[in-house]
Short mmCIF file of C-alpha atoms and ligand atoms in Angstrom, two decimals:
data_model
loop_
_atom_site.label_atom_id
_atom_site.label_comp_id
_atom_site.label_asym_id
_atom_site.label_seq_id
_atom_site.Cartn_x
_atom_site.Cartn_y
_atom_site.Cartn_z
CA UNK G 879 -67.25 21.17 79.12
CA UNK G 880 -67.85 19.53 75.80
CA UNK G 881 -65.64 18.95 72.91
CA UNK G 882 -68.50 17.58 70.83
CA UNK G 883 -69.03 18.83 67.22
CA UNK G 884 -72.47 20.65 66.83
CA UNK G 885 -73.44 19.61 63.30
CA UNK G 886 -76.56 21.58 62.32
CA UNK G 887 -79.72 19.21 61.89
CA UNK G 888 -81.72 19.11 58.83
CA UNK G 889 -84.87 21.36 59.48
CA UNK G 890 -88.09 21.54 57.41
CA UNK G 891 -91.30 23.37 57.73
CA UNK G 892 -92.86 20.41 59.58
CA UNK G 893 -90.23 20.44 62.14
CA UNK G 894 -89.51 24.26 62.44
CA UNK G 895 -91.51 24.80 65.70
CA UNK G 896 -89.30 22.24 67.41
CA UNK G 897 -86.00 23.68 66.31
CA UNK G 898 -87.30 27.24 66.96
CA UNK G 899 -87.72 26.11 70.70
CA UNK G 900 -84.16 24.88 70.61
CA UNK G 901 -82.86 28.06 69.81
CA UNK G 902 -84.69 29.62 72.57
CA UNK G 903 -83.21 26.94 75.02
CA UNK G 904 -86.54 25.00 75.27
CA UNK G 905 -87.47 21.54 74.18
CA UNK G 906 -90.91 21.94 72.68
CA UNK G 907 -92.82 18.79 71.89
CA UNK G 908 -96.04 18.27 69.83
CA UNK G 909 -98.86 16.98 71.95
CA UNK G 910 -101.90 15.53 70.20
CA UNK G 911 -105.08 17.63 70.60
CA UNK G 912 -107.38 14.60 70.57
CA UNK G 913 -105.42 11.67 72.45
CA UNK G 914 -102.75 13.83 74.31
CA UNK G 915 -100.05 11.60 72.79
CA UNK G 916 -96.84 13.28 73.27
CA UNK G 917 -95.43 12.77 69.68
CA UNK G 918 -91.71 11.68 68.95
CA UNK G 919 -90.07 12.25 66.66
CA UNK G 920 -91.77 15.67 66.22
CA UNK G 921 -94.44 15.71 63.43
CA UNK G 922 -97.28 17.82 62.28
CA UNK G 923 -99.89 15.21 63.14
CA UNK G 924 -100.40 12.35 65.54
CA UNK G 925 -99.25 8.94 64.26
CA UNK G 926 -101.17 7.10 67.22
CA UNK G 927 -104.81 8.33 66.34
CA UNK G 928 -104.23 10.30 62.88
CA UNK G 929 -105.24 13.78 64.38
CA UNK G 930 -103.82 16.66 62.31
CA UNK G 931 -104.15 19.20 65.28
CA UNK G 932 -101.15 19.32 67.45
CA UNK G 933 -100.02 21.79 70.19
CA UNK G 934 -96.32 22.57 70.92
CA UNK G 935 -95.54 22.51 74.57
CA UNK G 936 -92.35 22.93 76.48
CA UNK G 937 -91.07 19.76 78.03
CA UNK G 938 -89.55 19.92 81.82
CA UNK G 939 -86.03 19.07 80.29
CA UNK G 940 -85.56 16.23 82.69
CA UNK G 941 -85.16 12.49 81.78
CA UNK G 942 -83.68 9.26 82.60
CA UNK G 943 -80.87 7.38 80.76
CA UNK G 944 -82.60 4.39 78.82
CA UNK G 945 -79.43 3.10 77.23
CA UNK G 946 -75.85 4.66 76.32
CA UNK G 947 -72.67 3.63 74.43
CA UNK G 948 -69.37 5.10 74.97
CA UNK G 949 -68.22 5.38 71.49
CA UNK G 950 -64.44 4.81 70.79
CA UNK G 951 -64.56 5.11 67.14
CA UNK G 952 -66.22 8.07 65.52
CA UNK G 953 -66.96 8.93 61.95
CA UNK G 954 -67.15 12.13 60.13
CA UNK G 955 -67.29 15.08 62.29
CA UNK G 956 -67.12 12.60 65.40
CA UNK G 957 -63.97 11.13 64.29
CA UNK G 958 -61.79 13.23 66.52
CA UNK G 959 -64.52 13.55 69.43
CA UNK G 960 -64.04 10.26 70.82
CA UNK G 961 -64.70 9.01 73.40
CA UNK G 962 -68.36 10.41 73.32
CA UNK G 963 -71.51 9.11 74.74
CA UNK G 964 -74.40 8.06 72.29
CA UNK G 965 -77.72 7.53 74.34
CA UNK G 966 -81.43 7.17 74.50
CA UNK G 967 -82.79 9.55 77.21
CA UNK G 968 -86.43 8.80 78.38
CA UNK G 969 -88.02 12.18 78.70
CA UNK G 970 -90.17 12.61 81.77
CA UNK G 971 -92.91 13.44 79.24
CA UNK G 972 -92.50 9.87 77.79
CA UNK G 973 -90.43 9.99 74.66
CA UNK G 974 -87.00 8.04 74.27
CA UNK G 975 -84.93 10.57 72.40
CA UNK G 976 -81.51 9.75 70.79
CA UNK G 977 -78.98 12.09 71.89
CA UNK G 978 -75.64 12.52 73.65
CA UNK G 979 -74.88 12.61 77.42
CA UNK G 980 -72.13 14.95 78.13
CA UNK G 981 -69.95 13.72 80.89
CA UNK G 982 -66.31 13.98 81.80
CA UNK G 983 -66.20 10.43 83.36
CA UNK G 984 -68.32 8.47 80.90
CA UNK G 985 -67.35 5.35 82.82
CA UNK G 986 -69.40 6.54 85.72
CA UNK G 987 -72.68 6.57 83.77
CA UNK G 988 -75.31 4.01 84.23
CA UNK G 989 -78.64 3.22 82.68
CA UNK G 990 -81.55 4.81 85.10
CA UNK G 991 -79.50 7.81 85.87
CA UNK G 992 -81.27 11.21 85.80
CA UNK G 993 -80.26 13.79 83.47
CA UNK G 994 -81.28 17.26 82.33
CA UNK G 995 -81.23 18.88 78.90
CA UNK G 996 -78.37 21.31 77.81
CA UNK G 997 -78.38 23.08 74.62
CA UNK G 998 -75.48 23.59 72.32
CA UNK G 999 -75.73 26.28 69.53
CA UNK G 1000 -75.10 25.14 65.82
CA UNK G 1001 -74.61 28.75 64.78
CA UNK G 1002 -77.44 28.13 62.32
CA UNK G 1003 -80.38 29.10 64.23
CA UNK G 1004 -80.86 25.92 66.13
CA UNK G 1005 -79.40 24.11 69.04
CA UNK G 1006 -78.66 20.59 69.57
CA UNK G 1007 -80.28 19.06 72.72
CA UNK G 1008 -78.00 17.04 74.76
CA UNK G 1009 -78.09 15.95 78.43
CA UNK G 1010 -75.89 15.89 81.43
CA UNK G 1011 -76.34 14.48 84.84
CA UNK G 1012 -79.01 16.18 86.79
CA UNK Y 729 -103.60 -18.92 50.58
CA UNK Y 730 -100.38 -20.08 51.87
CA UNK Y 731 -97.11 -20.28 49.97
CA UNK Y 732 -96.02 -23.60 51.85
CA UNK Y 733 -94.54 -25.84 49.30
CA UNK Y 734 -95.57 -23.75 46.24
CA UNK Y 735 -92.00 -22.81 45.35
CA UNK Y 736 -88.27 -23.83 46.23
CA UNK Y 737 -84.99 -22.20 46.13
CA UNK Y 738 -83.34 -24.38 43.33
CA UNK Y 739 -80.18 -22.15 42.77
CA UNK Y 740 -77.75 -20.53 45.27
CA UNK Y 741 -74.55 -19.02 44.84
CA UNK Y 742 -71.88 -16.91 47.07
CA UNK Y 743 -69.25 -14.96 45.34
CA UNK Y 744 -65.92 -16.79 46.36
CA UNK Y 745 -64.14 -13.31 46.84
CA UNK Y 746 -64.01 -11.00 49.71
CA UNK Y 747 -62.08 -8.19 47.99
CA UNK Y 748 -63.15 -7.48 44.22
CA UNK Y 749 -61.39 -4.24 43.25
CA UNK Y 750 -61.22 -5.70 39.52
CA UNK Y 751 -65.02 -5.80 39.03
CA UNK Y 752 -67.77 -3.30 38.80
CA UNK Y 753 -70.77 -3.51 41.18
CA UNK Y 754 -73.11 -4.64 38.20
CA UNK Y 755 -70.43 -7.10 36.95
CA UNK Y 756 -70.73 -8.82 40.54
CA UNK Y 757 -74.46 -8.77 40.32
CA UNK Y 758 -73.95 -10.62 36.83
CA UNK Y 759 -71.41 -13.13 38.19
CA UNK Y 760 -73.45 -14.23 41.15
CA UNK Y 761 -76.72 -14.46 38.93
CA UNK Y 762 -74.67 -16.61 36.36
CA UNK Y 763 -73.46 -18.82 39.31
CA UNK Y 764 -76.95 -19.20 40.89
CA UNK Y 765 -78.54 -20.01 37.60
CA UNK Y 766 -75.75 -22.64 36.80
CA UNK Y 767 -76.21 -24.03 40.14
CA UNK Y 768 -79.98 -24.54 39.31
CA UNK Y 769 -79.30 -25.61 35.87
CA UNK Y 770 -81.16 -22.96 34.43
CA UNK Y 771 -80.45 -19.93 32.14
CA UNK Y 772 -80.78 -16.18 32.28
CA UNK Y 773 -83.59 -16.86 29.41
CA UNK Y 774 -85.45 -18.87 31.95
CA UNK Y 775 -85.90 -16.02 34.56
CA UNK Y 776 -89.18 -14.15 34.51
CA UNK Y 777 -89.06 -12.30 37.79
CA UNK Y 778 -86.00 -10.27 39.06
CA UNK Y 779 -85.53 -8.98 42.70
CA UNK Y 780 -82.78 -6.61 43.99
CA UNK Y 781 -82.32 -4.09 46.75
CA UNK Y 782 -80.55 -0.99 47.55
CA UNK Y 783 -77.12 -2.30 46.88
CA UNK Y 784 -77.96 -2.71 43.11
CA UNK Y 785 -76.76 0.21 41.02
CA UNK Y 786 -79.24 2.30 39.09
CA UNK Y 787 -82.94 2.80 39.08
CA UNK Y 788 -84.50 0.11 41.29
CA UNK Y 789 -84.70 -3.31 39.40
CA UNK Y 790 -84.84 -1.53 36.16
CA UNK Y 791 -81.33 -0.82 35.41
CA UNK Y 792 -79.94 -4.22 36.74
CA UNK Y 793 -82.60 -6.19 34.75
CA UNK Y 794 -81.81 -4.45 31.50
CA UNK Y 795 -77.98 -5.00 32.17
CA UNK Y 796 -78.51 -8.59 32.73
CA UNK Y 797 -80.50 -8.96 29.67
CA UNK Y 798 -83.66 -10.09 31.49
CA UNK Y 799 -87.09 -9.69 30.29
CA UNK Y 800 -89.13 -10.02 33.63
CA UNK Y 801 -92.87 -10.34 34.25
CA UNK Y 802 -92.38 -9.16 37.84
CA UNK Y 803 -89.85 -6.85 39.41
CA UNK Y 804 -89.47 -6.02 43.05
CA UNK Y 805 -86.83 -3.78 44.66
CA UNK Y 806 -88.05 -3.85 48.21
CA UNK Y 807 -85.27 -2.13 50.43
CA UNK Y 808 -84.98 -3.31 53.94
CA UNK Y 809 -81.24 -3.35 54.17
CA UNK Y 810 -79.47 -6.53 54.88
CA UNK Y 811 -82.98 -8.44 55.42
CA UNK Y 812 -84.08 -7.33 51.90
CA UNK Y 813 -83.26 -10.75 50.13
CA UNK Y 814 -85.29 -12.69 52.65
CA UNK Y 815 -88.23 -10.38 51.93
CA UNK Y 816 -87.58 -11.08 48.26
CA UNK Y 817 -87.64 -14.96 48.57
CA UNK Y 818 -91.01 -14.44 50.61
CA UNK Y 819 -92.44 -12.29 47.89
CA UNK Y 820 -91.23 -14.41 45.04
CA UNK Y 821 -92.76 -17.43 46.56
CA UNK Y 822 -96.08 -15.71 46.88
CA UNK Y 823 -95.99 -14.51 43.31
CA UNK Y 824 -95.14 -18.08 42.15
CA UNK Y 825 -97.99 -19.47 44.21
CA UNK Y 826 -100.20 -16.83 42.64
CA UNK Y 827 -99.06 -17.76 39.02
CA UNK Y 828 -97.49 -14.39 38.17
CA UNK Y 829 -94.01 -15.83 37.57
CA UNK Y 830 -92.13 -19.11 37.53
CA UNK Y 831 -88.39 -18.59 37.99
CA UNK Y 832 -87.44 -15.62 40.15
CA UNK Y 833 -83.76 -14.36 40.41
CA UNK Y 834 -82.62 -12.40 43.46
CA UNK Y 835 -79.12 -10.83 43.48
CA UNK Y 836 -76.95 -8.96 45.97
CA UNK Y 837 -73.59 -7.39 45.49
CA UNK Y 838 -71.45 -4.82 47.51
CA UNK Y 839 -67.91 -3.44 47.34
CA UNK Y 840 -67.50 -1.57 50.81
CA UNK Y 841 -63.85 -2.87 51.16
CA UNK Y 842 -62.50 -1.95 47.76
CA UNK Y 843 -65.06 0.72 46.72
CA UNK Y 844 -64.28 3.06 49.78
CA UNK Y 845 -67.90 3.16 50.92
CA UNK Y 846 -68.10 3.07 54.68
CA UNK Y 847 -70.39 0.55 56.42
CA UNK Y 848 -73.96 1.12 55.54
CA UNK Y 849 -77.45 1.09 57.17
CA UNK Y 850 -76.75 3.84 59.80
CA UNK Y 851 -79.90 5.70 61.13
CA UNK Y 852 -81.48 8.56 59.54
CA UNK Y 853 -80.81 8.68 55.78
CA UNK Y 854 -80.52 12.17 54.49
CA UNK Y 855 -84.02 13.12 53.45
CA UNK Y 856 -86.09 10.99 55.58
CA UNK Y 857 -88.41 12.44 58.09
CA UNK Y 858 -86.41 11.22 60.97
CA UNK Y 859 -83.14 12.49 59.93
CA UNK Y 860 -82.94 15.80 61.83
CA UNK Y 861 -83.69 13.91 65.01
CA UNK Y 862 -81.02 11.13 64.39
CA UNK Y 863 -77.98 12.31 62.47
CA UNK Y 864 -76.34 15.11 64.51
CA UNK Y 865 -75.30 13.08 67.70
CA UNK Y 866 -72.50 10.74 66.15
CA UNK Y 867 -74.58 7.67 65.52
CA UNK Y 868 -72.62 5.04 63.75
CA UNK Y 869 -73.64 1.56 63.09
CA UNK Y 870 -71.77 -0.06 66.10
CA UNK Y 871 -72.72 2.37 68.69
CA UNK Y 872 -76.28 2.26 67.93
CA UNK Y 873 -76.32 -1.67 68.24
CA UNK Y 874 -74.32 -1.08 71.43
CA UNK Y 875 -77.36 0.82 72.85
CA UNK Y 876 -79.33 -2.41 72.21
CA UNK Y 877 -76.64 -4.59 73.91
CA UNK Y 878 -76.39 -2.38 76.88
CA UNK Y 879 -79.98 -2.24 77.41
CA UNK Y 880 -80.29 -5.98 77.16
CA UNK Y 881 -77.45 -6.29 79.64
CA UNK Y 882 -79.36 -3.99 82.05
CA UNK Y 883 -82.75 -5.79 81.79
CA UNK Y 884 -81.58 -9.37 81.77
CA UNK Y 885 -77.91 -9.46 83.18
CA UNK Y 886 -76.49 -10.53 79.75
CA UNK Y 887 -72.70 -10.25 79.87
CA UNK Y 888 -69.93 -9.42 77.27
CA UNK Y 889 -68.62 -12.86 77.68
CA UNK Y 890 -71.89 -14.42 76.60
CA UNK Y 891 -71.90 -12.27 73.59
CA UNK Y 892 -68.43 -13.28 72.74
CA UNK Y 893 -69.61 -16.95 72.94
CA UNK Y 894 -71.27 -16.15 69.63
CA UNK Y 895 -68.35 -14.96 67.89
CA UNK Y 896 -66.34 -18.03 69.20
CA UNK Y 897 -68.96 -20.27 67.67
CA UNK Y 898 -68.92 -18.46 64.44
CA UNK Y 899 -65.12 -18.70 64.24
CA UNK Y 900 -65.23 -22.61 65.06
CA UNK Y 901 -67.23 -22.82 62.03
CA UNK Y 902 -65.39 -20.30 59.76
CA UNK Y 903 -62.13 -22.30 60.34
CA UNK Y 904 -63.50 -24.87 57.80
CA UNK Y 905 -64.43 -22.38 55.12
CA UNK Y 906 -61.52 -21.64 52.77
CA UNK Y 907 -63.24 -18.51 51.56
CA UNK Y 908 -64.11 -17.04 55.01
CA UNK Y 909 -62.49 -13.51 55.48
CA UNK Y 910 -61.64 -14.45 59.07
CA UNK Y 911 -60.60 -18.04 59.46
CA UNK Y 912 -58.80 -18.25 62.86
CA UNK Y 913 -60.58 -19.79 65.98
CA UNK Y 914 -60.86 -16.99 68.57
CA UNK Y 915 -61.55 -17.40 72.42
CA UNK Y 916 -63.81 -15.69 74.58
CA UNK Y 917 -60.94 -13.89 76.15
CA UNK Y 918 -59.67 -12.71 72.63
CA UNK Y 919 -62.98 -11.23 71.89
CA UNK Y 920 -63.06 -9.39 75.21
CA UNK Y 921 -59.43 -8.24 74.64
CA UNK Y 922 -60.20 -6.97 71.23
CA UNK Y 923 -60.55 -2.91 71.17
CA UNK Y 924 -63.76 -1.39 72.37
CA UNK Y 925 -65.47 0.00 69.26
CA UNK Y 926 -68.63 1.31 71.01
CA UNK Y 927 -68.85 0.12 74.62
CA UNK Y 928 -70.14 -2.56 75.37
CA UNK Y 929 -69.37 -3.90 71.68
CA UNK Y 930 -65.77 -4.83 70.93
CA UNK Y 931 -64.05 -5.15 67.39
CA UNK Y 932 -64.81 -8.84 67.40
CA UNK Y 933 -68.53 -8.50 68.39
CA UNK Y 934 -68.85 -6.71 64.94
CA UNK Y 935 -69.21 -8.57 61.50
CA UNK Y 936 -66.51 -8.30 58.86
CA UNK Y 937 -66.58 -5.78 56.02
CA UNK Y 938 -66.38 -7.65 52.77
CA UNK Y 939 -66.82 -7.13 49.12
CA UNK Y 940 -68.94 -9.75 47.67
CA UNK Y 941 -72.27 -10.90 46.68
CA UNK Y 942 -74.74 -13.67 46.32
CA UNK Y 943 -77.89 -14.85 44.45
CA UNK Y 944 -80.55 -17.34 44.74
CA UNK Y 945 -83.19 -18.63 42.19
CA UNK Y 946 -86.75 -19.48 43.28
CA UNK Y 947 -88.68 -21.73 41.12
CA UNK Y 948 -92.24 -23.10 41.06
CA UNK Y 949 -93.03 -26.59 42.34
CA UNK Y 950 -93.01 -28.08 38.86
CA UNK Y 951 -89.71 -26.69 37.74
CA UNK Y 952 -88.26 -27.50 41.12
CA UNK Y 953 -89.12 -31.07 40.97
CA UNK Y 954 -87.72 -31.37 37.28
CA UNK Y 955 -84.33 -30.04 38.12
CA UNK Y 956 -82.17 -32.86 39.43
CA UNK Y 957 -85.25 -34.75 40.80
CA UNK Y 958 -85.72 -32.13 43.17
CA UNK Y 959 -83.02 -33.31 45.48
CA UNK Y 960 -81.24 -29.91 45.78
CA UNK Y 961 -84.41 -27.92 46.18
CA UNK Y 962 -84.79 -25.93 49.32
CA UNK Y 963 -88.78 -25.81 49.76
CA UNK Y 964 -90.04 -22.55 50.99
CA UNK Y 965 -92.46 -23.59 53.76
CA UNK Y 966 -92.92 -20.51 55.58
CA UNK Y 967 -92.17 -16.72 55.55
CA UNK Y 968 -92.90 -13.75 57.80
CA UNK Y 969 -91.86 -10.14 57.38
CA UNK Y 970 -92.35 -6.96 59.27
CA UNK Y 971 -90.52 -3.94 60.61
CA UNK Y 972 -89.72 -2.87 64.09
CA UNK Y 973 -90.08 0.84 64.29
CA UNK Y 974 -89.15 3.29 66.89
CA UNK Y 975 -92.72 3.09 68.00
CA UNK Y 976 -93.45 6.82 68.02
CA UNK Y 977 -90.96 7.43 70.78
CA UNK Y 978 -91.32 4.26 72.76
CA UNK Y 979 -88.40 2.32 71.09
CA UNK Y 980 -87.73 -1.04 72.96
CA UNK Y 981 -84.20 -2.00 72.47
CA UNK Y 982 -84.44 -5.57 73.84
CA UNK Y 983 -86.17 -7.21 70.99
CA UNK Y 984 -86.02 -7.34 67.26
CA UNK Y 985 -88.97 -7.72 64.62
CA UNK Y 986 -88.17 -11.51 64.68
CA UNK Y 987 -91.01 -11.84 67.20
CA UNK Y 988 -93.38 -11.18 64.62
CA UNK Y 989 -91.81 -12.25 61.56
CA UNK Y 990 -90.73 -15.64 63.24
CA UNK Y 991 -94.24 -16.17 64.57
CA UNK Y 992 -95.65 -15.82 60.96
CA UNK Y 993 -93.17 -18.02 59.31
CA UNK Y 994 -93.69 -20.75 61.98
CA UNK Y 995 -97.29 -20.58 61.53
CA UNK Y 996 -97.29 -20.76 57.87
CA UNK Y 997 -94.79 -23.61 57.81
CA UNK Y 998 -96.69 -25.48 60.53
CA UNK Y 999 -93.67 -26.11 62.65
CA UNK Y 1000 -91.99 -24.95 65.87
CA UNK Y 1001 -88.52 -23.91 66.84
CA UNK Y 1002 -87.79 -27.30 68.37
CA UNK Y 1003 -88.27 -28.49 64.71
CA UNK Y 1004 -85.53 -26.61 63.35
CA UNK Y 1005 -82.20 -28.47 62.83
CA UNK Y 1006 -80.08 -25.49 61.55
CA UNK Y 1007 -80.52 -21.78 61.72
CA UNK Y 1008 -78.91 -19.06 59.73
CA UNK Y 1009 -79.15 -15.95 61.96
CA UNK Y 1010 -78.32 -12.45 61.04
CA UNK Y 1011 -75.14 -11.54 62.79
CA UNK Y 1012 -74.25 -8.06 62.05
CA UNK Y 1013 -73.17 -7.98 65.51
CA UNK Y 1014 -73.09 -10.58 68.39
CA UNK Y 1015 -76.06 -8.77 70.02
CA UNK Y 1016 -78.09 -9.18 66.81
CA UNK Y 1017 -77.80 -12.99 67.14
CA UNK Y 1018 -78.44 -13.07 70.76
CA UNK Y 1019 -81.85 -11.15 70.51
CA UNK Y 1020 -82.99 -12.79 67.26
CA UNK Y 1021 -82.49 -16.31 69.06
CA UNK Y 1022 -84.83 -15.22 71.92
CA UNK Y 1023 -87.36 -13.53 69.62
CA UNK Y 1024 -87.49 -16.47 67.34
CA UNK Y 1025 -88.53 -18.56 70.35
CA UNK Y 1026 -85.24 -20.84 70.59
CA UNK Y 1027 -85.14 -19.80 74.20
CA UNK Y 1028 -87.15 -17.55 76.52
CA UNK Y 1029 -86.77 -13.71 76.41
CA UNK Y 1030 -83.46 -12.75 78.59
CA UNK Y 1031 -82.13 -16.36 78.42
CA UNK Y 1032 -80.12 -15.81 75.12
CA UNK Y 1033 -76.84 -15.52 77.10
CA UNK Y 1034 -77.29 -18.63 79.05
CA UNK Y 1035 -78.42 -20.39 75.90
CA UNK Y 1036 -75.30 -19.43 73.83
CA UNK Y 1037 -72.91 -20.10 76.62
CA UNK Y 1038 -73.89 -23.77 76.41
CA UNK Y 1039 -72.38 -24.35 73.13
CA UNK Y 1040 -75.83 -24.37 71.76
CA UNK Y 1041 -74.74 -22.64 68.55
CA UNK Y 1042 -71.79 -24.97 67.47
CA UNK Y 1043 -72.25 -27.40 64.70
CA UNK Y 1044 -73.03 -29.95 64.16
CA UNK Y 1045 -74.30 -31.11 67.54
CA UNK Y 1046 -75.32 -28.08 69.36
CA UNK Y 1047 -79.05 -27.61 70.25
CA UNK Y 1048 -79.00 -24.86 67.44
CA UNK Y 1049 -76.26 -24.93 64.94
CA UNK Y 1050 -76.00 -21.64 63.36
CA UNK Y 1051 -74.14 -19.86 60.69
CA UNK Y 1052 -72.00 -22.74 59.63
CA UNK Y 1053 -70.24 -20.92 56.91
CA UNK Y 1054 -68.73 -18.56 59.66
CA UNK Y 1055 -71.69 -16.07 59.18
CA UNK Y 1056 -71.08 -12.45 58.77
CA UNK Y 1057 -69.10 -12.41 62.09
CA UNK Y 1058 -66.19 -14.28 60.32
CA UNK Y 1059 -67.09 -15.38 56.84
CA UNK Y 1060 -68.76 -12.72 54.64
CA UNK Y 1061 -70.95 -9.78 55.09
CA UNK Y 1062 -71.03 -8.73 51.51
CA UNK Y 1063 -71.81 -4.95 50.82
CA UNK Y 1064 -72.70 -4.77 54.70
CA UNK Y 1065 -75.83 -6.88 53.90
CA UNK Y 1066 -75.89 -10.33 55.52
CA UNK Y 1067 -79.28 -11.62 54.34
CA UNK Y 1068 -78.32 -13.38 51.03
CA UNK Y 1069 -75.45 -15.41 52.63
CA UNK Y 1070 -78.03 -16.41 55.34
CA UNK Y 1071 -80.22 -18.15 52.79
CA UNK Y 1072 -77.41 -19.55 50.86
CA UNK Y 1073 -75.96 -21.38 53.95
CA UNK Y 1074 -79.31 -22.61 54.84
CA UNK Y 1075 -79.74 -24.16 51.43
CA UNK Y 1076 -76.36 -25.92 51.71
CA UNK Y 1077 -77.32 -27.45 55.01
CA UNK Y 1078 -80.72 -28.62 53.46
CA UNK Y 1079 -78.53 -30.30 50.48
CA UNK Y 1080 -76.01 -31.84 52.86
CA UNK Y 1081 -73.40 -29.41 50.90
CA UNK Y 1082 -72.11 -27.76 53.95
CA UNK Y 1083 -68.59 -28.43 54.95
CA UNK Y 1084 -68.49 -31.93 56.47
CA UNK Y 1085 -67.11 -30.80 59.70
CA UNK Y 1086 -70.27 -28.49 60.37
CA UNK Y 1087 -72.90 -30.40 58.24
CA UNK Y 1088 -75.82 -31.11 60.38
CA UNK Y 1089 -76.93 -34.82 59.93
CA UNK Y 1090 -80.07 -35.10 58.08
CA UNK Y 1091 -80.84 -31.47 58.01
CA UNK Y 1092 -84.47 -31.55 57.11
CA UNK Y 1093 -85.79 -28.18 58.09
CA UNK Y 1094 -83.71 -25.02 58.35
CA UNK Y 1095 -84.55 -21.45 59.38
CA UNK Y 1096 -83.01 -18.37 57.98
CA UNK Y 1097 -83.57 -14.83 59.35
CA UNK Y 1098 -82.55 -11.35 58.28
CA UNK Y 1099 -82.38 -8.13 60.11
CA UNK Y 1100 -81.85 -4.94 58.21
CA UNK Y 1101 -81.45 -1.30 59.20
CA UNK Y 1102 -80.23 -0.56 62.43
CA UNK Y 1103 -81.15 -2.18 65.97
CA UNK Y 1104 -80.64 0.98 67.57
CA UNK Y 1105 -83.33 2.62 65.67
CA UNK Y 1106 -85.55 0.80 62.92
CA UNK Y 1107 -85.18 -2.62 61.31
CA UNK Y 1108 -86.58 -4.69 58.65
CA UNK Y 1109 -87.10 -8.41 59.94
CA UNK Y 1110 -87.78 -11.34 57.56
CA UNK Y 1111 -87.82 -15.27 58.52
CA UNK Y 1112 -87.82 -18.01 56.09
CA UNK Y 1113 -88.47 -21.50 56.97
CA UNK Y 1114 -86.94 -24.09 54.26
CA UNK Y 1115 -87.34 -27.78 54.01
CA UNK Y 1116 -85.80 -30.61 52.13
CA UNK Y 1117 -89.37 -31.79 51.36
CA UNK Y 1118 -92.28 -29.61 50.14
CA UNK Y 1119 -94.59 -30.80 52.86
ZN1 ZN K 802 -103.59 11.41 68.85
#
């Protein structure tokens, strides 16, 4: 269960492939065609080597909590969603992504715990990627 | 070419108020500009370079330069959040060294308390390329800094009580500052008992939210020596600036850009951390201070918690007296931007004009460091090393 708001992200032509993936329940990441770097945040080129050819590939959806905060005071749409967990999750593919961990007992969370992705529909053709304990 | 000893901060002024409903943002900029110029013994007509950041109303430096009646040869509106003003002073010194200008004015003003604007600096500004990947998950300023605190605790065993020591030291300084927003001395227990804002950061781990402003005047060596015999000049000996990014998905939350800006500033000044008598350390949150102290080399990485627990930060006799005005944690964080007040208190220390209870004896060498943006995402970092003497 989650009572988190699901604000729609800002999508543009460069990030459309990523967000199209979320609508299908997949975490699709751009991989550099030249150096194989897994690019985050998603871009149409590789910021590591400058290559402008990328291939979008589905990630496993698994990762590890890199850090988290149990937020007691939210703002805007999150004002009434407290407590909620903001986190960085390190995907098994490498990138550390800013996200939420959906957890009924946030005091039980620890850095290093394994998590898997869940998607929450924004109602606008996209879904927010969040994580729960694997 | 080095900027070492080529320019000095000759004027510094902090707006005395912390709640300014009766003035416009532009008026506060003018008041602090006038204050800093008067402090220097200069006038608006002497200014030939103007610097401001994103807090200034209008179109970069253009609107405010016009409003103030300036005719600048140089303008710079570098925007790196609360660290902007340390970038500006570094840029001003370099431009003075290059002969492009002679008297540079840097201003800051903000009204988050009376103006209704919320705390600034959170990640993912609306149109930025990262916005879609940072704005939908409830990021605030405190919870993103909390991510940095949590990771530092995980990797190095840092505790909430150690972070609280930083607030305690700031409060001990603020009790002597009549203008400070918070003047009550607090204990570690009081910090830990204050409401949790974003675990592991408590309310008292956070800086104050204040209206206010400040300004500094940077002049070339000849002018600096002509003003009051140069006795009130804070000579710019070293400067370093950088950004710390999310590193293409490999963000490391345990350090700041001070790792690089500090090293550059120390190298330019030709001094080491052991030479610094006083440090203004950016203190948006207690964790900001802890990481920065480590990154500047005042202690080893991961030892910040132990370092601050030994009373190192308490003026005048701690190993590293810091933020003797009470800092952003207690005194003032005007416009949610603490960089200007960091410079101003460093100048007060060099002049011997800090409060006697916290004045560092013979403060010959001071450091000021700014951290702008958000430790949980991307930050600007700038370090200044300032001296009583030009060499
Ligand atoms: Zn590449």
